Amino acid sequence: MDKHFLLAEAIKIRSKAYVPYSRFPVGAALLTKSGKIYTGCNIENAAYPVTCCAERVAIFKAIADGESEFQEMAVVADTQRPVPPCGSCRQVMSEFFNKDMQIHLSNLKAEEVKSVRVEELLPFSFQSSDMD
């Protein structure tokens, strides 16, 4: 699938973000290996620790729907540079995505796209095997 299609889906869902505190809407679109696209936007809460980022919303929706194999993800925000995921999202990505999966980061212009592998986002990530 064309990464620009995923970026467009992320831009669309961004408009549904609930961001009364940060006023920083983010959109994400996740393509599964089965061809489905799951979108997510950030959803804030007055108790900030329970806020959920766009990336995690999309991932959790897919997981809740029974998906377990993912192909690529796009993330956008109104930033000057391609928007980077936060540390919590990076950790969740490392749990559910293959280390070589592409994450496309951009802004609303979608002119500059930075495509990185999950492993590049969070090298030396904590894994379930570390608990053995």
PDB file of C-alpha atoms in Angstrom:
ATOM      1  CA  MET A   1       0.000   0.000   0.000  1.00  0.00           C
ATOM      2  CA  ASP A   2       1.139   3.533  -0.715  1.00  0.00           C
ATOM      3  CA  LYS A   3       2.362   5.234   2.465  1.00  0.00           C
ATOM      4  CA  HIS A   4       0.674   8.457   1.345  1.00  0.00           C
ATOM      5  CA  PHE A   5      -2.715   6.726   1.561  1.00  0.00           C
ATOM      6  CA  LEU A   6      -1.960   5.779   5.165  1.00  0.00           C
ATOM      7  CA  LEU A   7      -0.803   9.326   5.878  1.00  0.00           C
ATOM      8  CA  ALA A   8      -4.076  10.689   4.460  1.00  0.00           C
ATOM      9  CA  GLU A   9      -6.047   8.344   6.730  1.00  0.00           C
ATOM     10  CA  ALA A  10      -4.026   9.546   9.716  1.00  0.00           C
ATOM     11  CA  ILE A  11      -4.699  13.177   8.800  1.00  0.00           C
ATOM     12  CA  LYS A  12      -8.452  12.449   8.555  1.00  0.00           C
ATOM     13  CA  ILE A  13      -8.755  10.761  11.958  1.00  0.00           C
ATOM     14  CA  ARG A  14      -6.683  13.520  13.585  1.00  0.00           C
ATOM     15  CA  SER A  15      -9.736  15.787  13.387  1.00  0.00           C
ATOM     16  CA  LYS A  16     -11.507  13.524  15.914  1.00  0.00           C
ATOM     17  CA  ALA A  17      -8.829  13.906  18.602  1.00  0.00           C
ATOM     18  CA  TYR A  18      -9.990  14.953  22.064  1.00  0.00           C
ATOM     19  CA  VAL A  19      -7.262  17.368  23.150  1.00  0.00           C
ATOM     20  CA  PRO A  20      -8.707  20.105  25.408  1.00  0.00           C
ATOM     21  CA  TYR A  21      -5.489  20.330  27.443  1.00  0.00           C
ATOM     22  CA  SER A  22      -2.561  20.108  25.037  1.00  0.00           C
ATOM     23  CA  ARG A  23      -4.448  21.241  21.936  1.00  0.00           C
ATOM     24  CA  PHE A  24      -2.067  18.942  20.030  1.00  0.00           C
ATOM     25  CA  PRO A  25      -4.133  16.531  17.900  1.00  0.00           C
ATOM     26  CA  VAL A  26      -2.330  13.511  16.467  1.00  0.00           C
ATOM     27  CA  GLY A  27      -3.606  10.909  14.011  1.00  0.00           C
ATOM     28  CA  ALA A  28      -2.366   7.397  13.277  1.00  0.00           C
ATOM     29  CA  ALA A  29      -3.266   4.756  10.701  1.00  0.00           C
ATOM     30  CA  LEU A  30      -2.183   1.129  11.020  1.00  0.00           C
ATOM     31  CA  LEU A  31      -2.233  -1.359   8.159  1.00  0.00           C
ATOM     32  CA  THR A  32      -2.589  -5.022   9.112  1.00  0.00           C
ATOM     33  CA  LYS A  33      -1.257  -7.897   7.052  1.00  0.00           C
ATOM     34  CA  SER A  34      -4.882  -8.852   6.334  1.00  0.00           C
ATOM     35  CA  GLY A  35      -5.299  -5.478   4.579  1.00  0.00           C
ATOM     36  CA  LYS A  36      -7.448  -3.715   7.191  1.00  0.00           C
ATOM     37  CA  ILE A  37      -6.662  -0.183   8.306  1.00  0.00           C
ATOM     38  CA  TYR A  38      -7.156   0.823  11.928  1.00  0.00           C
ATOM     39  CA  THR A  39      -7.042   4.489  12.803  1.00  0.00           C
ATOM     40  CA  GLY A  40      -6.539   6.276  16.090  1.00  0.00           C
ATOM     41  CA  CYS A  41      -6.414   9.774  17.494  1.00  0.00           C
ATOM     42  CA  ASN A  42      -5.136  10.946  20.840  1.00  0.00           C
ATOM     43  CA  ILE A  43      -7.666  11.088  23.656  1.00  0.00           C
ATOM     44  CA  GLU A  44      -6.721  13.196  26.670  1.00  0.00           C
ATOM     45  CA  ASN A  45      -7.973  13.185  30.218  1.00  0.00           C
ATOM     46  CA  ALA A  46      -7.642  15.690  33.062  1.00  0.00           C
ATOM     47  CA  ALA A  47      -5.682  12.963  34.855  1.00  0.00           C
ATOM     48  CA  TYR A  48      -2.830  13.045  32.328  1.00  0.00           C
ATOM     49  CA  PRO A  49      -1.416   9.551  32.983  1.00  0.00           C
ATOM     50  CA  VAL A  50      -4.605   7.988  31.589  1.00  0.00           C
ATOM     51  CA  THR A  51      -4.339   9.911  28.326  1.00  0.00           C
ATOM     52  CA  CYS A  52      -3.885   7.636  25.305  1.00  0.00           C
ATOM     53  CA  CYS A  53      -1.895   8.558  22.210  1.00  0.00           C
ATOM     54  CA  ALA A  54      -3.143   8.080  18.645  1.00  0.00           C
ATOM     55  CA  GLU A  55      -0.667   5.311  17.930  1.00  0.00           C
ATOM     56  CA  ARG A  56      -1.760   3.231  20.915  1.00  0.00           C
ATOM     57  CA  VAL A  57      -5.456   3.792  20.163  1.00  0.00           C
ATOM     58  CA  ALA A  58      -4.974   2.363  16.647  1.00  0.00           C
ATOM     59  CA  ILE A  59      -2.878  -0.558  17.918  1.00  0.00           C
ATOM     60  CA  PHE A  60      -5.304  -1.411  20.724  1.00  0.00           C
ATOM     61  CA  LYS A  61      -8.310  -1.243  18.381  1.00  0.00           C
ATOM     62  CA  ALA A  62      -6.600  -3.707  16.041  1.00  0.00           C
ATOM     63  CA  ILE A  63      -5.593  -6.043  18.875  1.00  0.00           C
ATOM     64  CA  ALA A  64      -9.123  -5.918  20.322  1.00  0.00           C
ATOM     65  CA  ASP A  65     -10.446  -6.859  16.870  1.00  0.00           C
ATOM     66  CA  GLY A  66      -8.240  -9.960  16.797  1.00  0.00           C
ATOM     67  CA  GLU A  67      -5.462  -8.657  14.548  1.00  0.00           C
ATOM     68  CA  SER A  68      -1.932  -9.704  15.429  1.00  0.00           C
ATOM     69  CA  GLU A  69       0.125  -9.153  12.279  1.00  0.00           C
ATOM     70  CA  PHE A  70       0.917  -5.659  11.094  1.00  0.00           C
ATOM     71  CA  GLN A  71       2.452  -4.239   7.955  1.00  0.00           C
ATOM     72  CA  GLU A  72       3.094  -0.518   8.460  1.00  0.00           C
ATOM     73  CA  MET A  73       1.906   2.564  10.348  1.00  0.00           C
ATOM     74  CA  ALA A  74       1.646   6.297   9.625  1.00  0.00           C
ATOM     75  CA  VAL A  75       1.615   9.053  12.256  1.00  0.00           C
ATOM     76  CA  VAL A  76       0.919  12.760  11.665  1.00  0.00           C
ATOM     77  CA  ALA A  77       0.594  15.980  13.662  1.00  0.00           C
ATOM     78  CA  ASP A  78       0.772  19.711  13.025  1.00  0.00           C
ATOM     79  CA  THR A  79       4.527  19.969  13.468  1.00  0.00           C
ATOM     80  CA  GLN A  80       7.410  21.477  11.540  1.00  0.00           C
ATOM     81  CA  ARG A  81       9.216  18.143  11.248  1.00  0.00           C
ATOM     82  CA  PRO A  82       7.859  14.599  10.973  1.00  0.00           C
ATOM     83  CA  VAL A  83       6.259  13.910  14.362  1.00  0.00           C
ATOM     84  CA  PRO A  84       8.069  11.372  16.548  1.00  0.00           C
ATOM     85  CA  PRO A  85       6.096   8.917  18.718  1.00  0.00           C
ATOM     86  CA  CYS A  86       6.421   9.253  22.494  1.00  0.00           C
ATOM     87  CA  GLY A  87       8.351   6.698  24.529  1.00  0.00           C
ATOM     88  CA  SER A  88       5.222   4.839  25.669  1.00  0.00           C
ATOM     89  CA  CYS A  89       4.079   4.378  22.080  1.00  0.00           C
ATOM     90  CA  ARG A  90       7.524   3.194  21.066  1.00  0.00           C
ATOM     91  CA  GLN A  91       7.436   0.532  23.787  1.00  0.00           C
ATOM     92  CA  VAL A  92       3.966  -0.644  22.702  1.00  0.00           C
ATOM     93  CA  MET A  93       5.145  -0.755  19.076  1.00  0.00           C
ATOM     94  CA  SER A  94       8.110  -2.902  20.095  1.00  0.00           C
ATOM     95  CA  GLU A  95       5.704  -5.333  21.799  1.00  0.00           C
ATOM     96  CA  PHE A  96       3.268  -5.784  18.906  1.00  0.00           C
ATOM     97  CA  PHE A  97       5.239  -4.959  15.748  1.00  0.00           C
ATOM     98  CA  ASN A  98       8.070  -6.785  14.030  1.00  0.00           C
ATOM     99  CA  LYS A  99      11.350  -4.929  14.649  1.00  0.00           C
ATOM    100  CA  ASP A 100      11.687  -4.282  10.889  1.00  0.00           C
ATOM    101  CA  MET A 101       8.177  -2.873  10.384  1.00  0.00           C
ATOM    102  CA  GLN A 102       8.086   0.587   8.803  1.00  0.00           C
ATOM    103  CA  ILE A 103       6.626   3.542  10.699  1.00  0.00           C
ATOM    104  CA  HIS A 104       6.008   6.595   8.484  1.00  0.00           C
ATOM    105  CA  LEU A 105       6.242   9.878  10.371  1.00  0.00           C
ATOM    106  CA  SER A 106       5.070  13.153   8.872  1.00  0.00           C
ATOM    107  CA  ASN A 107       3.208  16.410   9.418  1.00  0.00           C
ATOM    108  CA  LEU A 108       0.034  17.841   7.912  1.00  0.00           C
ATOM    109  CA  LYS A 109       1.797  18.826   4.709  1.00  0.00           C
ATOM    110  CA  ALA A 110       2.958  15.220   4.253  1.00  0.00           C
ATOM    111  CA  GLU A 111       5.747  16.587   2.073  1.00  0.00           C
ATOM    112  CA  GLU A 112       8.522  15.354   4.327  1.00  0.00           C
ATOM    113  CA  VAL A 113       8.056  11.747   5.396  1.00  0.00           C
ATOM    114  CA  LYS A 114      10.547   9.999   7.626  1.00  0.00           C
ATOM    115  CA  SER A 115      10.179   6.233   7.427  1.00  0.00           C
ATOM    116  CA  VAL A 116      11.894   4.320  10.200  1.00  0.00           C
ATOM    117  CA  ARG A 117      11.926   0.746  11.419  1.00  0.00           C
ATOM    118  CA  VAL A 118      10.510  -0.047  14.862  1.00  0.00           C
ATOM    119  CA  GLU A 119      13.959  -1.071  16.054  1.00  0.00           C
ATOM    120  CA  GLU A 120      15.293   2.377  15.104  1.00  0.00           C
ATOM    121  CA  LEU A 121      12.597   4.049  17.201  1.00  0.00           C
ATOM    122  CA  LEU A 122      13.468   2.094  20.336  1.00  0.00           C
ATOM    123  CA  PRO A 123      16.793   0.308  20.196  1.00  0.00           C
ATOM    124  CA  PHE A 124      17.461  -2.113  23.040  1.00  0.00           C
ATOM    125  CA  SER A 125      13.754  -2.198  23.936  1.00  0.00           C
ATOM    126  CA  PHE A 126      12.361  -4.124  26.882  1.00  0.00           C
ATOM    127  CA  GLN A 127      10.920  -7.449  25.677  1.00  0.00           C
ATOM    128  CA  SER A 128       8.819 -10.162  27.313  1.00  0.00           C
ATOM    129  CA  SER A 129      11.816 -12.491  27.050  1.00  0.00           C
ATOM    130  CA  ASP A 130      13.616 -10.180  29.500  1.00  0.00           C
ATOM    131  CA  MET A 131      11.236 -11.436  32.211  1.00  0.00           C
ATOM    132  CA  ASP A 132      12.321 -15.074  31.787  1.00  0.00           C
TER     133      ASP A 132
END
